XYZ file of C-alpha atoms in Angstrom:
491
model
C 18.265 7.547 53.747
C 18.226 11.257 52.673
C 14.739 12.777 52.154
C 13.899 13.874 48.560
C 15.115 17.385 47.847
C 12.621 17.832 45.113
C 9.038 16.640 45.434
C 5.657 18.173 44.673
C 2.779 16.813 46.627
C -0.358 17.251 44.655
C -3.313 16.864 47.035
C -6.174 18.284 45.083
C -8.612 15.655 43.773
C -8.914 17.493 40.439
C -5.160 17.374 39.921
C -5.165 13.561 40.589
C -7.889 13.073 38.102
C -6.362 15.383 35.493
C -2.939 13.804 35.581
C -4.095 10.205 35.517
C -6.396 10.853 32.533
C -3.995 13.097 30.784
C -3.925 11.621 27.319
C -7.726 11.315 27.341
C -8.716 14.815 28.211
C -6.552 16.709 25.688
C -8.109 18.900 22.942
C -4.861 20.010 21.243
C -2.117 17.696 22.348
C -0.122 20.530 23.861
C -2.792 21.615 26.197
C -1.965 19.263 28.944
C 1.539 20.693 29.239
C 0.089 23.200 31.658
C 0.249 20.321 34.237
C 4.090 20.778 34.001
C 4.057 24.605 34.092
C 6.018 24.723 37.355
C 8.002 21.474 37.191
C 8.753 18.990 34.429
C 8.833 16.155 36.909
C 5.886 15.831 39.336
C 5.489 13.607 42.331
C 2.048 12.286 43.077
C 1.078 10.895 46.449
C -2.297 9.091 46.592
C -4.903 9.920 49.211
C -5.882 6.410 50.222
C -4.772 3.637 47.887
C -2.143 3.161 45.216
C 1.574 3.834 45.180
C 3.721 6.925 44.832
C 3.999 7.939 41.245
C 6.291 10.267 39.350
C 5.329 11.902 36.032
C 7.979 13.488 33.779
C 7.965 15.363 30.518
C 11.729 15.752 30.554
C 13.759 13.668 27.984
C 16.908 13.751 30.152
C 15.033 12.135 32.957
C 13.651 9.505 30.677
C 17.165 8.717 29.477
C 18.213 8.028 33.223
C 15.369 5.604 33.562
C 15.522 3.709 30.307
C 19.125 3.671 29.138
C 20.750 1.643 31.928
C 22.155 -1.884 31.344
C 20.388 -4.982 32.619
C 21.315 -4.099 36.228
C 19.270 -0.898 36.025
C 17.016 0.134 38.825
C 13.878 0.123 36.834
C 11.619 -2.551 35.335
C 8.833 -2.252 32.744
C 5.321 -2.096 33.929
C 1.823 -2.247 32.412
C 2.743 -4.627 29.488
C 0.638 -7.654 30.318
C -1.751 -6.986 27.343
C 1.253 -7.327 25.018
C 1.992 -10.852 26.150
C -1.387 -12.234 25.003
C 0.124 -14.077 22.015
C 3.235 -15.059 23.971
C 6.295 -13.643 25.615
C 8.160 -11.283 23.378
C 10.979 -8.747 23.068
C 8.912 -5.700 23.807
C 7.256 -7.069 26.998
C 10.176 -9.109 28.224
C 11.711 -8.023 31.640
C 15.288 -6.681 31.756
C 18.019 -9.184 32.156
C 18.508 -12.661 30.665
C 15.050 -13.012 29.420
C 15.300 -9.795 27.315
C 18.757 -10.685 26.106
C 17.518 -14.096 25.030
C 14.633 -12.556 22.912
C 16.971 -9.917 21.543
C 19.507 -12.512 20.502
C 16.861 -14.235 18.330
C 14.893 -11.276 17.028
C 17.752 -9.002 16.258
C 19.203 -10.796 13.176
C 15.789 -10.586 11.457
C 16.221 -6.822 11.175
C 19.087 -6.582 8.690
C 19.879 -4.686 5.513
C 18.319 -7.359 3.338
C 15.026 -6.856 5.056
C 15.189 -3.082 4.662
C 15.924 -3.440 0.955
C 12.932 -5.725 0.644
C 10.798 -3.201 2.488
C 11.861 -0.425 0.068
C 11.099 -2.532 -2.979
C 7.742 -3.807 -1.555
C 6.635 -0.260 -0.795
C 7.306 0.902 -4.379
C 5.620 -2.091 -5.853
C 2.561 -1.706 -3.519
C 2.310 2.009 -4.340
C 2.051 1.207 -8.081
C -0.531 -1.567 -7.378
C -2.542 1.010 -5.411
C -2.514 3.568 -8.137
C -3.863 1.039 -10.677
C -6.383 -0.655 -8.341
C -7.779 2.616 -7.060
C -7.987 4.105 -10.572
C -5.604 6.967 -9.848
C -3.275 6.214 -12.769
C -5.718 7.810 -15.297
C -6.876 10.748 -13.134
C -5.568 14.164 -12.356
C -7.611 14.689 -9.179
C -8.710 12.271 -6.451
C -10.833 12.804 -3.409
C -10.112 10.537 -0.389
C -12.768 10.669 2.356
C -10.201 9.299 4.952
C -6.558 9.020 4.039
C -6.210 6.414 6.780
C -7.847 3.892 4.493
C -4.842 4.193 2.192
C -2.131 4.325 4.782
C -3.627 1.488 6.903
C -3.799 -0.831 3.859
C -0.376 0.177 2.649
C 1.203 -0.640 6.050
C -0.725 -3.885 6.290
C 0.445 -5.122 2.934
C 4.022 -4.177 3.541
C 3.913 -6.266 6.806
C 2.263 -9.213 4.986
C 4.856 -9.041 2.183
C 8.051 -8.262 4.267
C 6.939 -9.753 7.598
C 5.609 -13.039 6.311
C 6.692 -13.174 2.632
C 3.018 -13.485 1.517
C 2.314 -12.906 -2.101
C -0.507 -10.370 -1.426
C -1.775 -7.734 -3.878
C -3.602 -4.391 -3.232
C -6.662 -5.773 -5.050
C -6.561 -9.245 -3.505
C -9.923 -10.319 -1.995
C -10.036 -10.721 1.806
C -11.591 -14.138 1.572
C -9.584 -16.978 0.049
C -10.864 -19.400 -2.639
C -11.703 -21.974 0.133
C -14.123 -19.545 1.722
C -11.936 -18.928 4.757
C -10.531 -15.523 5.860
C -7.164 -14.814 4.151
C -4.228 -14.310 6.456
C -3.721 -10.666 5.611
C -7.372 -9.995 6.351
C -7.133 -11.783 9.621
C -4.124 -9.600 10.460
C -6.148 -6.513 9.753
C -9.075 -7.614 11.876
C -6.891 -8.644 14.825
C -4.929 -5.323 14.754
C -8.058 -3.246 14.458
C -9.779 -5.132 17.317
C -6.766 -5.813 19.416
C -7.992 -4.235 22.764
C -11.497 -5.722 22.318
C -10.209 -9.273 21.557
C -7.817 -9.233 24.420
C -10.265 -8.089 27.068
C -13.389 -10.036 26.008
C -13.693 -13.618 27.299
C -13.664 -16.419 24.766
C -17.326 -17.240 25.353
C -18.322 -13.686 24.260
C -16.140 -13.703 21.146
C -17.698 -17.021 20.216
C -21.200 -15.408 20.190
C -22.901 -15.067 16.840
C -22.830 -11.280 16.957
C -21.199 -10.423 13.628
C -18.268 -8.349 15.032
C -17.339 -10.904 17.614
C -17.664 -13.766 15.173
C -15.281 -11.936 12.851
C -12.749 -11.447 15.510
C -12.955 -15.159 16.368
C -12.619 -16.199 12.796
C -9.568 -13.963 12.472
C -8.038 -15.447 15.609
C -8.532 -18.905 14.283
C -7.155 -18.125 10.851
C -4.101 -16.427 12.248
C -3.227 -19.015 14.836
C -3.823 -21.817 12.300
C -1.479 -20.139 9.911
C 1.184 -19.566 12.578
C 0.986 -23.150 13.932
C 1.557 -24.511 10.454
C 4.150 -21.969 9.242
C 6.504 -22.190 12.192
C 6.985 -25.926 11.618
C 7.026 -25.622 7.809
C 9.611 -22.787 7.834
C 11.759 -24.447 10.421
C 11.841 -27.552 8.188
C 12.588 -25.375 5.189
C 15.523 -23.724 7.067
C 16.865 -27.073 8.184
C 16.783 -28.411 4.594
C 19.135 -25.635 3.471
C 17.561 -25.314 0.025
C 18.355 -22.328 -2.206
C 14.672 -21.132 -1.840
C 15.055 -21.050 1.943
C 18.327 -19.276 1.812
C 16.731 -16.616 -0.465
C 13.909 -15.829 1.924
C 14.412 -12.436 3.504
C 11.104 -11.887 5.168
C 11.105 -11.158 8.936
C 9.324 -14.319 9.988
C 11.697 -16.619 8.139
C 14.744 -14.691 9.357
C 13.427 -15.029 12.998
C 12.815 -18.810 12.532
C 16.302 -19.219 11.048
C 17.989 -17.414 13.920
C 15.960 -19.537 16.434
C 16.929 -22.806 14.636
C 20.671 -21.925 15.054
C 20.224 -21.800 18.823
C 20.031 -24.831 21.251
C 18.995 -25.395 24.768
C 17.647 -22.656 26.959
C 18.463 -19.920 24.533
C 15.986 -21.236 21.951
C 12.499 -19.764 21.920
C 9.541 -22.013 21.965
C 6.755 -21.887 19.342
C 4.575 -19.580 21.484
C 7.462 -17.145 22.039
C 8.114 -17.061 18.320
C 4.408 -16.261 17.666
C 4.495 -13.594 20.484
C 7.435 -11.875 18.808
C 6.002 -12.042 15.306
C 2.623 -10.665 16.375
C 4.022 -7.779 18.375
C 6.309 -6.764 15.487
C 3.355 -6.937 13.104
C 1.164 -4.976 15.377
C 3.646 -2.231 15.973
C 4.802 -2.163 12.353
C 1.245 -1.822 11.040
C -0.661 0.461 13.380
C 2.090 2.952 14.280
C 3.285 3.440 10.728
C -0.155 3.779 9.334
C -1.136 6.400 11.969
C 1.920 8.423 11.481
C 1.693 8.365 7.644
C -1.807 9.673 7.849
C -0.825 12.432 10.202
C 2.112 13.286 7.959
C -0.219 13.769 4.955
C -2.801 15.636 6.992
C -0.174 18.084 8.256
C 1.274 18.653 4.852
C -2.207 19.333 3.382
C -2.409 22.308 5.756
C 1.172 23.498 5.135
C 1.515 23.850 1.331
C 4.760 25.745 1.555
C 6.458 22.994 3.487
C 4.926 20.421 1.086
C 6.419 22.312 -1.920
C 9.840 22.441 -0.180
C 9.775 18.698 0.364
C 8.638 18.113 -3.257
C 11.567 20.160 -4.566
C 13.893 18.066 -2.444
C 12.470 14.884 -3.724
C 12.748 15.922 -7.306
C 16.387 17.079 -6.760
C 17.247 13.605 -5.575
C 15.044 11.348 -7.755
C 13.842 13.424 -10.627
C 10.479 13.209 -12.274
C 10.522 9.972 -14.296
C 12.001 7.160 -12.273
C 11.451 5.349 -8.987
C 13.756 6.129 -6.095
C 16.323 3.414 -5.215
C 17.171 2.178 -1.679
C 20.646 3.773 -1.851
C 18.884 7.170 -1.947
C 17.183 6.668 1.374
C 19.732 8.668 3.292
C 19.670 11.457 0.691
C 15.873 11.988 1.146
C 16.526 13.699 4.480
C 13.744 16.223 4.237
C 11.143 13.421 3.647
C 12.446 11.656 6.763
C 12.286 14.958 8.740
C 8.688 15.451 7.765
C 7.841 11.944 9.117
C 9.859 12.639 12.269
C 7.984 15.908 12.886
C 4.489 14.298 12.437
C 5.579 11.564 14.875
C 6.690 14.128 17.360
C 3.320 15.899 17.174
C 1.374 12.579 17.279
C 3.648 10.128 19.102
C 2.319 6.648 18.561
C 3.751 5.423 21.900
C 2.443 8.141 24.235
C 3.160 6.723 27.693
C 5.889 4.468 29.151
C 5.742 3.062 32.631
C 8.587 1.832 34.879
C 8.791 0.728 38.476
C 11.827 1.278 40.632
C 13.193 -2.046 41.871
C 15.437 -0.450 44.573
C 15.976 3.040 46.098
C 17.757 5.130 43.613
C 18.475 8.804 42.757
C 17.404 10.698 39.589
C 19.107 14.043 38.645
C 16.356 16.401 37.687
C 17.385 19.256 35.387
C 16.674 22.637 37.000
C 14.181 25.061 35.390
C 15.077 26.494 31.959
C 17.605 29.281 32.529
C 19.061 27.739 35.553
C 22.209 25.498 35.311
C 22.641 22.187 37.006
C 20.405 19.466 38.444
C 18.617 18.755 41.563
C 18.841 15.197 43.071
C 15.560 13.320 43.725
C 15.506 10.304 45.861
C 13.167 7.678 44.433
C 12.117 4.889 46.698
C 11.696 1.245 45.801
C 8.255 0.526 44.233
C 7.673 3.997 42.968
C 5.842 4.076 39.574
C 7.473 6.268 36.905
C 5.243 7.535 34.135
C 7.264 8.787 31.195
C 4.896 11.082 29.417
C 5.963 10.929 25.764
C 3.393 13.549 24.674
C 4.699 15.881 27.341
C 8.254 15.322 26.200
C 7.512 15.978 22.511
C 5.707 19.130 23.407
C 8.215 20.405 26.034
C 9.489 23.826 24.913
C 12.809 23.067 26.558
C 13.380 20.485 23.947
C 11.339 21.856 21.072
C 10.876 25.579 20.901
C 7.361 26.587 19.736
C 6.265 22.969 20.160
C 2.860 23.481 18.622
C 4.339 24.405 15.320
C 4.715 21.789 12.510
C 8.349 22.450 11.639
C 10.144 19.520 9.843
C 13.209 21.706 9.643
C 13.951 20.689 13.280
C 15.102 17.406 11.910
C 16.961 18.443 8.743
C 20.236 16.684 8.545
C 19.381 14.425 11.502
C 20.650 10.906 10.981
C 18.024 8.165 10.754
C 19.753 6.384 13.644
C 20.138 9.527 15.821
C 18.851 9.312 19.373
C 18.112 13.039 19.166
C 14.757 11.830 18.006
C 13.255 9.996 21.001
C 9.725 9.027 19.929
C 11.008 5.499 19.036
C 12.516 5.206 22.456
C 16.166 5.364 23.400
C 18.879 3.019 24.725
C 19.186 -0.735 24.207
C 15.426 -1.223 24.438
C 14.468 1.282 21.747
C 12.080 0.129 19.132
C 13.883 -2.557 17.082
C 11.521 -1.946 14.110
C 12.503 1.759 13.852
C 14.394 1.445 10.493
C 11.716 -0.812 9.055
C 9.187 1.896 9.668
C 11.415 4.699 8.488
C 12.342 2.959 5.238
C 8.740 2.167 4.485
C 7.667 5.770 5.269
C 10.416 7.460 3.210
C 9.734 5.172 0.249
C 5.988 5.653 0.355
C 6.072 9.505 0.952
C 8.708 10.009 -1.765
C 6.425 8.381 -4.399
C 3.200 9.914 -3.086
C 4.446 13.492 -2.674
C 6.397 13.405 -5.959
C 3.318 12.407 -7.841
C 0.525 14.275 -5.906
C -0.153 17.558 -4.172
C -2.175 16.846 -1.061
C -4.694 19.442 0.185
C -7.676 19.386 2.637
C -11.065 18.142 1.234
C -13.523 20.401 3.028
C -16.984 19.477 4.161
C -19.825 21.828 3.424
C -19.084 25.237 4.898
C -15.638 24.286 6.214
C -12.476 26.445 6.096
C -8.867 25.349 6.702
C -9.182 26.109 10.484
C -12.406 24.094 10.823
C -10.747 21.231 8.919
C -7.818 21.333 11.355
C -10.151 21.309 14.287
C -12.043 18.361 12.939
C -9.037 16.282 11.884
C -6.122 17.149 14.115
C -7.375 18.713 17.400
C -8.913 15.481 18.953
C -6.606 12.555 18.472
C -7.850 9.002 18.672
C -6.494 7.172 21.708
C -5.972 3.396 21.586
C -2.820 1.356 22.182
C -1.281 3.902 19.880
C -2.160 7.513 19.014
C -3.735 8.513 15.793
C -5.814 11.267 14.059
C -9.477 11.282 13.028
C -10.523 10.621 9.425
C -8.516 12.999 7.316
C -10.402 13.872 4.144
C -7.868 15.043 1.498
C -7.934 16.020 -2.191
C -5.017 14.960 -4.400
C -3.977 16.956 -7.512
C -1.455 15.370 -9.874
C 1.824 17.202 -10.090
C 3.982 17.679 -13.101
C 7.403 19.016 -13.717
C 6.239 22.576 -13.155
C 4.413 22.273 -9.843
């Protein structure tokens, strides 16, 4: 076999430490790009233990790794935690297992669901205005805008994911004294890492936080165990009510009921798919919406441009309709740019299943590629943060510039933060429809600005809110305090 023609051997201990903890040590997200100052793809050889690892911040290299068919030379790695509730589309290995999950889950994401998401988002926005007391006020101070975006995303998932008749002002505890399902979802999503890593005996302890996690787990599993059977029976009955259900859960159960034999998912796999969609649809959308509003608070001129575009499409006095989704391209572009700067999925891992070759693009200004031989068992770290801040792909990557995405189709793979290829995020359009509907209403009605702490100026606010992102299973910003001022036809 030919020896690799491109390989950087990093032998300094500090380099090993810096690269492996890359997302955790950043102060401004672009600061870790210095690791790639000489090469966008780096080969790391461990001193004593571990396996050879490649890191890349190049989108073209990522495409070679993730866009192959089911006979590709790479398999997903590091996704065991996502199988906690059951095997699912996201964590499934390539091949027949993935195709089986995709065959069942795919039909749930159709145009009827997206129309439902749009309508539910407008409805929930209006509920929020009334419940929060905004409808009679001209200014509103929000200590952390995440409280709004997190609840919005949760209720849209509850309404459109499960078909639950939840309201913004609904109490988290049901009339029977048990935790309501939408509250159980919130607790499980907020405590996902803790609940997955802690043993059962510890979560059963009477410490309040663990007891709440346990109660949420029981409430959610009890609901799912009951609903899978109930909705399967409803689908089999063929009633008009069943046919009119367009929530994601029912659509998934319906698709599963139409399968037989080995293609059919078992109940645990259905639960696994539902939960991973709920988790992804809630946390990633909420975090990106809050980042979008925080960035617009600092860039008033861009916010005014987006507002004028909204008004040109929707006007002042009516709600937007689903058919206008594609026309609100500047709203979509703003969400795209916030997601580029704060990518919710910040690292993807793949392992080579056989010896293969990657074509590594030469340095900027040099044409062509250099072949890199990758040996079986090599771990490939696809650094999404590095890609989104790579000046080859995004000139002046630190700048918040939604105009990068003007006139970019909602389905375009030019935007890679949702992944690319056949295994790209299946919930992409769900998230985009929800985001465009919410931001259109919010930015048409309100001017968003920073709410400063005592002695704080815009630069200090930026440092507090945007410079040190919160790292979990997804990436988010710290509590963004904002001040809302009601707009009218003049401003």
